[in-house]
Coordinates of C-alpha atoms in Angstrom, one line a residue:
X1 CA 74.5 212.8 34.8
X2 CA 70.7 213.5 34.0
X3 CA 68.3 213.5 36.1
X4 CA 64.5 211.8 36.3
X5 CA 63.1 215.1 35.1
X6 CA 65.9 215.9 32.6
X7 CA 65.5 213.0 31.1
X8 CA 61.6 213.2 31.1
X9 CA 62.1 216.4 29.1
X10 CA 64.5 215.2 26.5
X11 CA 62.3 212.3 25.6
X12 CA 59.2 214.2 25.2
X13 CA 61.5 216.8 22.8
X14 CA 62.5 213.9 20.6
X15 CA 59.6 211.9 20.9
X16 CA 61.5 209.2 21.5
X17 CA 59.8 205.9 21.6
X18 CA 62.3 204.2 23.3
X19 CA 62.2 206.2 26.1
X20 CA 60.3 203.8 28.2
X21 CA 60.4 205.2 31.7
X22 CA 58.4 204.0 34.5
X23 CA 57.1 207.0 35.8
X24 CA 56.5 207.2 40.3
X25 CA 54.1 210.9 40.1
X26 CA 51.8 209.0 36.8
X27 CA 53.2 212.0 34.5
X28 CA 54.4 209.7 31.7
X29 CA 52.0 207.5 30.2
X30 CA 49.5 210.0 30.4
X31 CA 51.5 212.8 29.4
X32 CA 50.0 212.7 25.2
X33 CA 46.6 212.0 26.3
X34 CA 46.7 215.1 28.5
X35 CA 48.3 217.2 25.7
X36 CA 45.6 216.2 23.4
X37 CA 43.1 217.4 25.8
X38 CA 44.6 220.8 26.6
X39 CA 44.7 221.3 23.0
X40 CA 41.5 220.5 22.3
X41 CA 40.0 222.9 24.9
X42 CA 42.6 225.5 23.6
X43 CA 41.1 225.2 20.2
X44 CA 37.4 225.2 21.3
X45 CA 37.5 228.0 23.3
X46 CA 40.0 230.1 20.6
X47 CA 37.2 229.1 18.1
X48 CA 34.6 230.0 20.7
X49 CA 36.1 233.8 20.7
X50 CA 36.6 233.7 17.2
X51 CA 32.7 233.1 16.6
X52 CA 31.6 235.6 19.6
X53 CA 34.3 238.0 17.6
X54 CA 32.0 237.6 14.3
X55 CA 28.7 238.0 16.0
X56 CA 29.9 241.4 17.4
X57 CA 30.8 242.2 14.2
X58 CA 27.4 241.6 12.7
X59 CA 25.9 243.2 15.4
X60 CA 27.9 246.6 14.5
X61 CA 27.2 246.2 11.0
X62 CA 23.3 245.8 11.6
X63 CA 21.8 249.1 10.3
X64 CA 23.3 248.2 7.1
X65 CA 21.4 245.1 7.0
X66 CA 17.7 244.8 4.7
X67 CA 14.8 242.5 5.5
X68 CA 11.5 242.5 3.2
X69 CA 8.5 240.2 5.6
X70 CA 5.9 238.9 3.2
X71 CA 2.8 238.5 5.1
X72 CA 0.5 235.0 5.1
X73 CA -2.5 235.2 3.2
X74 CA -4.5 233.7 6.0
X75 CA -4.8 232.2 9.4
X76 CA -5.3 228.4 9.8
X77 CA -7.2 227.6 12.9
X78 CA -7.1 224.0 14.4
X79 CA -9.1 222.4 16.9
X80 CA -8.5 218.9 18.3
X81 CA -10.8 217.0 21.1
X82 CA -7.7 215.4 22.3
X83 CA -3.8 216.0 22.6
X84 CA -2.5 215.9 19.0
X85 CA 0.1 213.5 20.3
X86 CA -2.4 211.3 21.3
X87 CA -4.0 211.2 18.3
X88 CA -2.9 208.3 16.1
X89 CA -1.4 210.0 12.5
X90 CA -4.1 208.1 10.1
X91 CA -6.5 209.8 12.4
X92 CA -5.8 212.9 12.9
X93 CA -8.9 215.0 11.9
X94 CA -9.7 218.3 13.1
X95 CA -12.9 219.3 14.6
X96 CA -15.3 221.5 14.1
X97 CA -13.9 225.1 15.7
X98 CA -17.5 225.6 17.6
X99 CA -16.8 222.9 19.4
X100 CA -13.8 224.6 21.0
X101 CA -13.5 227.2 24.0
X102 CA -11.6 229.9 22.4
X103 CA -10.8 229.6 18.9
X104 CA -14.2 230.0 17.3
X105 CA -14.6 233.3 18.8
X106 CA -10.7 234.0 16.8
X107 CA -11.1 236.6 14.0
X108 CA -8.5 235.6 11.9
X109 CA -7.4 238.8 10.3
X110 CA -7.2 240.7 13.4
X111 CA -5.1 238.1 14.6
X112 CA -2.6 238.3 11.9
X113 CA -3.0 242.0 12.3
X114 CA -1.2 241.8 15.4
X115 CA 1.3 239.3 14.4
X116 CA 2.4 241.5 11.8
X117 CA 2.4 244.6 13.3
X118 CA 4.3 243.0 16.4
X119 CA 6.9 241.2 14.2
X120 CA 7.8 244.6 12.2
X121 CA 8.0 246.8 15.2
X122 CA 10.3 244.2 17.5
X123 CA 12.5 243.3 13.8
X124 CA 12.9 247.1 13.9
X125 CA 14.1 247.7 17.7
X126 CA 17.2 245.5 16.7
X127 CA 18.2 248.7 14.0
X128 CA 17.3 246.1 11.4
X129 CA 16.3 247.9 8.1
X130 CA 12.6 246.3 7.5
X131 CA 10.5 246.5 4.7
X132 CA 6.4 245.3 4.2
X133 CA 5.2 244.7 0.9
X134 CA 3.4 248.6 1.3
X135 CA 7.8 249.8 0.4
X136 CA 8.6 246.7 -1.3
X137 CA 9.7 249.1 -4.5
X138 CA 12.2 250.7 -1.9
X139 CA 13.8 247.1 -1.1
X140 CA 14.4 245.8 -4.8
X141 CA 16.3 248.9 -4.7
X142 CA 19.0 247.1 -2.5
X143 CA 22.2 247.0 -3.6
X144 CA 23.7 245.5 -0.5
X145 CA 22.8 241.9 0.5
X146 CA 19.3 242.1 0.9
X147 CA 17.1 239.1 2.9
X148 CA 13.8 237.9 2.0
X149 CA 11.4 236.4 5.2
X150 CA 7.8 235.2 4.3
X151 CA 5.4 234.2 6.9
X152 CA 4.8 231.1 4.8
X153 CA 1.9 229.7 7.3
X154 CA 0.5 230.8 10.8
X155 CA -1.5 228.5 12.4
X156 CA -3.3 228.6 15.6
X157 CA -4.4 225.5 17.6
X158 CA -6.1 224.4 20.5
X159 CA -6.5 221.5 22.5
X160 CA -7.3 219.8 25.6
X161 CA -4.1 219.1 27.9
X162 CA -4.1 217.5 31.6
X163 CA -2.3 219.0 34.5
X164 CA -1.0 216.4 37.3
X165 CA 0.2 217.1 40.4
X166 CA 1.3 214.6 43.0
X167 CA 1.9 214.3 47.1
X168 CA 2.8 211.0 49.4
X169 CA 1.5 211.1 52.5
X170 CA 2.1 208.3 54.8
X171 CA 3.0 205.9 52.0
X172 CA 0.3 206.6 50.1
X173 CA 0.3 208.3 46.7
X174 CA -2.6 211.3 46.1
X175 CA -3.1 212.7 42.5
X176 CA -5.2 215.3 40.5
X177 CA -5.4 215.2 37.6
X178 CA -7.1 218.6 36.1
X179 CA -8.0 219.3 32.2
X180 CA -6.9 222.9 31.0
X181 CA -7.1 224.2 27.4
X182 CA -3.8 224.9 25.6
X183 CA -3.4 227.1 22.5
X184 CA -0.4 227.2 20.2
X185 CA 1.3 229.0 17.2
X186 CA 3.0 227.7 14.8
X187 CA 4.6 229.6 12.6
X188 CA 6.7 228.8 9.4
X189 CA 9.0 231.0 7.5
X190 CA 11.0 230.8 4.0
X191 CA 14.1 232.5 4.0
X192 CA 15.4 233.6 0.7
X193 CA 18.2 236.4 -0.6
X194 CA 17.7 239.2 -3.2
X195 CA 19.6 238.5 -6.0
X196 CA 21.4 235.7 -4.9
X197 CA 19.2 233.0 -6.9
X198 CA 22.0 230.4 -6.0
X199 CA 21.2 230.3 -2.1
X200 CA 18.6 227.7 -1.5
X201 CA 15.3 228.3 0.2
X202 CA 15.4 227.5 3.3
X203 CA 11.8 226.4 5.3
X204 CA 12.0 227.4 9.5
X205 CA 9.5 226.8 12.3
X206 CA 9.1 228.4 15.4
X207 CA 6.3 227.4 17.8
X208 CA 4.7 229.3 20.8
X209 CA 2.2 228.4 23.6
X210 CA -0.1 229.2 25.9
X211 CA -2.8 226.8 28.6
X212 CA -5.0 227.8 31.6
X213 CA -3.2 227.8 34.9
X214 CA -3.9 225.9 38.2
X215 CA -3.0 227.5 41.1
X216 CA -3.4 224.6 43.9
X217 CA -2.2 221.9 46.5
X218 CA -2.8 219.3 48.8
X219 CA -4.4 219.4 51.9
X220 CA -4.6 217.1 54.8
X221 CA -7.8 217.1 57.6
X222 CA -5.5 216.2 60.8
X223 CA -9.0 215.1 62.4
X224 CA -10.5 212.5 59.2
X225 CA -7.1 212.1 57.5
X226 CA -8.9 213.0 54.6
X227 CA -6.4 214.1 51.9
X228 CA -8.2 216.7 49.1
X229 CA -7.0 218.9 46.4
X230 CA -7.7 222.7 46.5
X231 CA -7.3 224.4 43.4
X232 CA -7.6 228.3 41.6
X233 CA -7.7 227.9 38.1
X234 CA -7.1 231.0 36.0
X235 CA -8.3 230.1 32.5
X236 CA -7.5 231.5 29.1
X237 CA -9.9 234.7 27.2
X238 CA -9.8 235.8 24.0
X239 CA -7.7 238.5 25.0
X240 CA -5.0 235.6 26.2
X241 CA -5.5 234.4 22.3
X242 CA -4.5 237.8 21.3
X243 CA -1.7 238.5 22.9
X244 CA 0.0 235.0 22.3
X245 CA 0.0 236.6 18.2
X246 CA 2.1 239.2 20.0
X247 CA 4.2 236.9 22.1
X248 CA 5.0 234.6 19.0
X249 CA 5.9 237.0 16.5
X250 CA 8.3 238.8 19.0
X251 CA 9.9 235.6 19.6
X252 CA 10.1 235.4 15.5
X253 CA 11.6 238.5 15.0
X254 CA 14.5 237.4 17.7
X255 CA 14.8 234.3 15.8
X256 CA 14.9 236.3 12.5
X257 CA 17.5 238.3 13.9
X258 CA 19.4 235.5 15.1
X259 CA 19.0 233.5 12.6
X260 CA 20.6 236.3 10.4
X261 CA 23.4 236.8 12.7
X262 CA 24.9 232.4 12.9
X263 CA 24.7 232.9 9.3
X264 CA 26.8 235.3 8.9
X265 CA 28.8 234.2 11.5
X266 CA 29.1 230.1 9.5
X267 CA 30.0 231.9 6.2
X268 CA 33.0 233.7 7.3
X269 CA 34.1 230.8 8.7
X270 CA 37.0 229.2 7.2
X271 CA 36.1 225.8 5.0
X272 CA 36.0 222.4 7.3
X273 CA 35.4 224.3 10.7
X274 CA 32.3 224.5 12.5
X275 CA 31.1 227.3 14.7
X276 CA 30.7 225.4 18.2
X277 CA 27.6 227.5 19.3
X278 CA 24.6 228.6 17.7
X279 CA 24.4 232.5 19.4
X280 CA 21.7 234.8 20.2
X281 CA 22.1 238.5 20.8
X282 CA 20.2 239.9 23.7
X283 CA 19.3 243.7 22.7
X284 CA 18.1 244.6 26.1
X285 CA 21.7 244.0 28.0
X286 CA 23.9 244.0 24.7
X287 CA 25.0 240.8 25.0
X288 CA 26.0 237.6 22.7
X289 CA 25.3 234.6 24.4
X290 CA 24.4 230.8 23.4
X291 CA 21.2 230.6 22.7
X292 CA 20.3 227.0 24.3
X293 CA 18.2 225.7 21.9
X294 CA 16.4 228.8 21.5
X295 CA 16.0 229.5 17.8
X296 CA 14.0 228.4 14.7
X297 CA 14.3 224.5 13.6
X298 CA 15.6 224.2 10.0
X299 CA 13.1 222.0 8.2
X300 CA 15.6 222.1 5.1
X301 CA 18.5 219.3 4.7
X302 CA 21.8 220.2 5.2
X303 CA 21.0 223.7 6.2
X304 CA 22.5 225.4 9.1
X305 CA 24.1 222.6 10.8
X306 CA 25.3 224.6 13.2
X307 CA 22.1 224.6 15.5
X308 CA 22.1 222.6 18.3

């Protein structure tokens, strides 16, 4: 004669919807549910190594890969009185840049100078092949896939910002509230291939920042009670406003590179399937990791869903 579990296993062979057992240990009803959701991990994390496996193999294959950067033809520099997310949209008129604390004193070309220089030389430390416009003759000469980045727009911006900072002391709230100046870049890119007129353009923004910092806290006079705010700040020079142009185009030429590599990695995967993480390859410890919202937003439909 058969026992619970014998007959537990023949049912679930068959699939036998007859087999209505009343299970004491909770194992039947729940037993396709649970199957279902073994099998969807399984298949996540076999797709999970299946995309790591292609980003490796990009990674191995990357000397044999060809970027041509088209610089901008100028620097756009921005000054707002406000936060421009206070600023309603119908309003949104710059002021005049000698109003501002920095960004008058900006010389645009050396600025893009060092964007461009910096965005070459950290393209290059991945083994990328990179090309300016000064060997541009030498790229066209491609046979291989060959990838086309131009710095579409650079634009510098600053603005006032508010630092708050917040204590309770004996059920009373103390707050300072402290204006620093914050400058950003934002940079946009068109990505295009050599040769490959059927690929669309595709339009991506990256954005870094900078602001003064406030070193500070609360303190308390145990005698008066008195509750005051002591503060350091350490504001922003023009030498701050140079290196950001540094800081942002190394963080471009990561993006570039990563940007390269999920595309690769979404077209050799099969039709219907999409890759479950958008990677990013860290050349300092040789590693492929998620990259966490890290990389350039797509302002093109449809392309590159697989950013998150």
């Amino acid at each position: 004669m058969e026992n619970h579990w014998q007959k537990k296993s023949k049912c679930l062979a068959i699939n036998d919807n007859d087999c209505n057992m009343t299970d004491p240990v909770g194992f039947g009803p729940r037993v396709k549910w649970r199957l279902l959701l073994s099998l969807f991990l399984l298949m996540l994390a076999v797709s999970c190594r299946t995309d790591r496996s292609l980003a490796w193999q990009f990674v191995s294959q990357t000397p044999q890969v060809h970027v041509l950067i088209v610089p901008p033809e100028d620097l756009i520099r921005s000054f707002f009185p406000q936060h421009p997310d206070e600023i309603p949209a119908d309003s949104l008129v710059e002021w005049q840049l000698e109003d501002s604390q920095l960004l008058y004193q900006v010389e645009d070309s050396l600025f893009l100078d060092f964007f461009m220089q910096a965005l070459l030389e950290e393209l290059r430390e991945f083994e990328v092949q990179v090309y300016s416009l000064q060997e541009i003759d030498a790229f066209f000469e491609q046979d291989s896939r060959a990838h086309i980045f131009r710095v579409a727009q650079v634009q510098l911006m600053e603005y006032p910002d508010t630092v708050v900072d917040q204590v309770m002391v004996n059920s009373t709230l103390h707050e300072s509230r402290l204006e620093i100046t914050t400058l950003v870049v934002n940079s946009w890119f068109e990505y295009s291939r050599l040769q490959e007129p059927a690929v669309p353009l595709d339009v991506l923004f990256s954005m870094q920042h900078r602001s003064d910092y406030i070193s500070g806290r609360f303190r308390r006079n145990w005698r008066t009670g008195e509750v005051t705010y002591q503060y350091r700040p350490y504001l922003l020079t023009l030498d701050d406003a140079y290196d950001l142009a540094y800081n942002a185009a190394w963080q471009s030429a990561q993006y570039i590179y990563d940007y390269l590599l999920n595309t690769y990695i979404l077209e050799q995967t099969p039709a219907g399937r999409r890759p479950a993480e958008y990677f990013t390859y860290d050349r300092f410890t040789g590693q492929v990791l998620p990259a966490n919202g890290n990389h350039f937003i797509s302002l093109s439909p449809g392309e590159n869903e697989n950013q998150e």
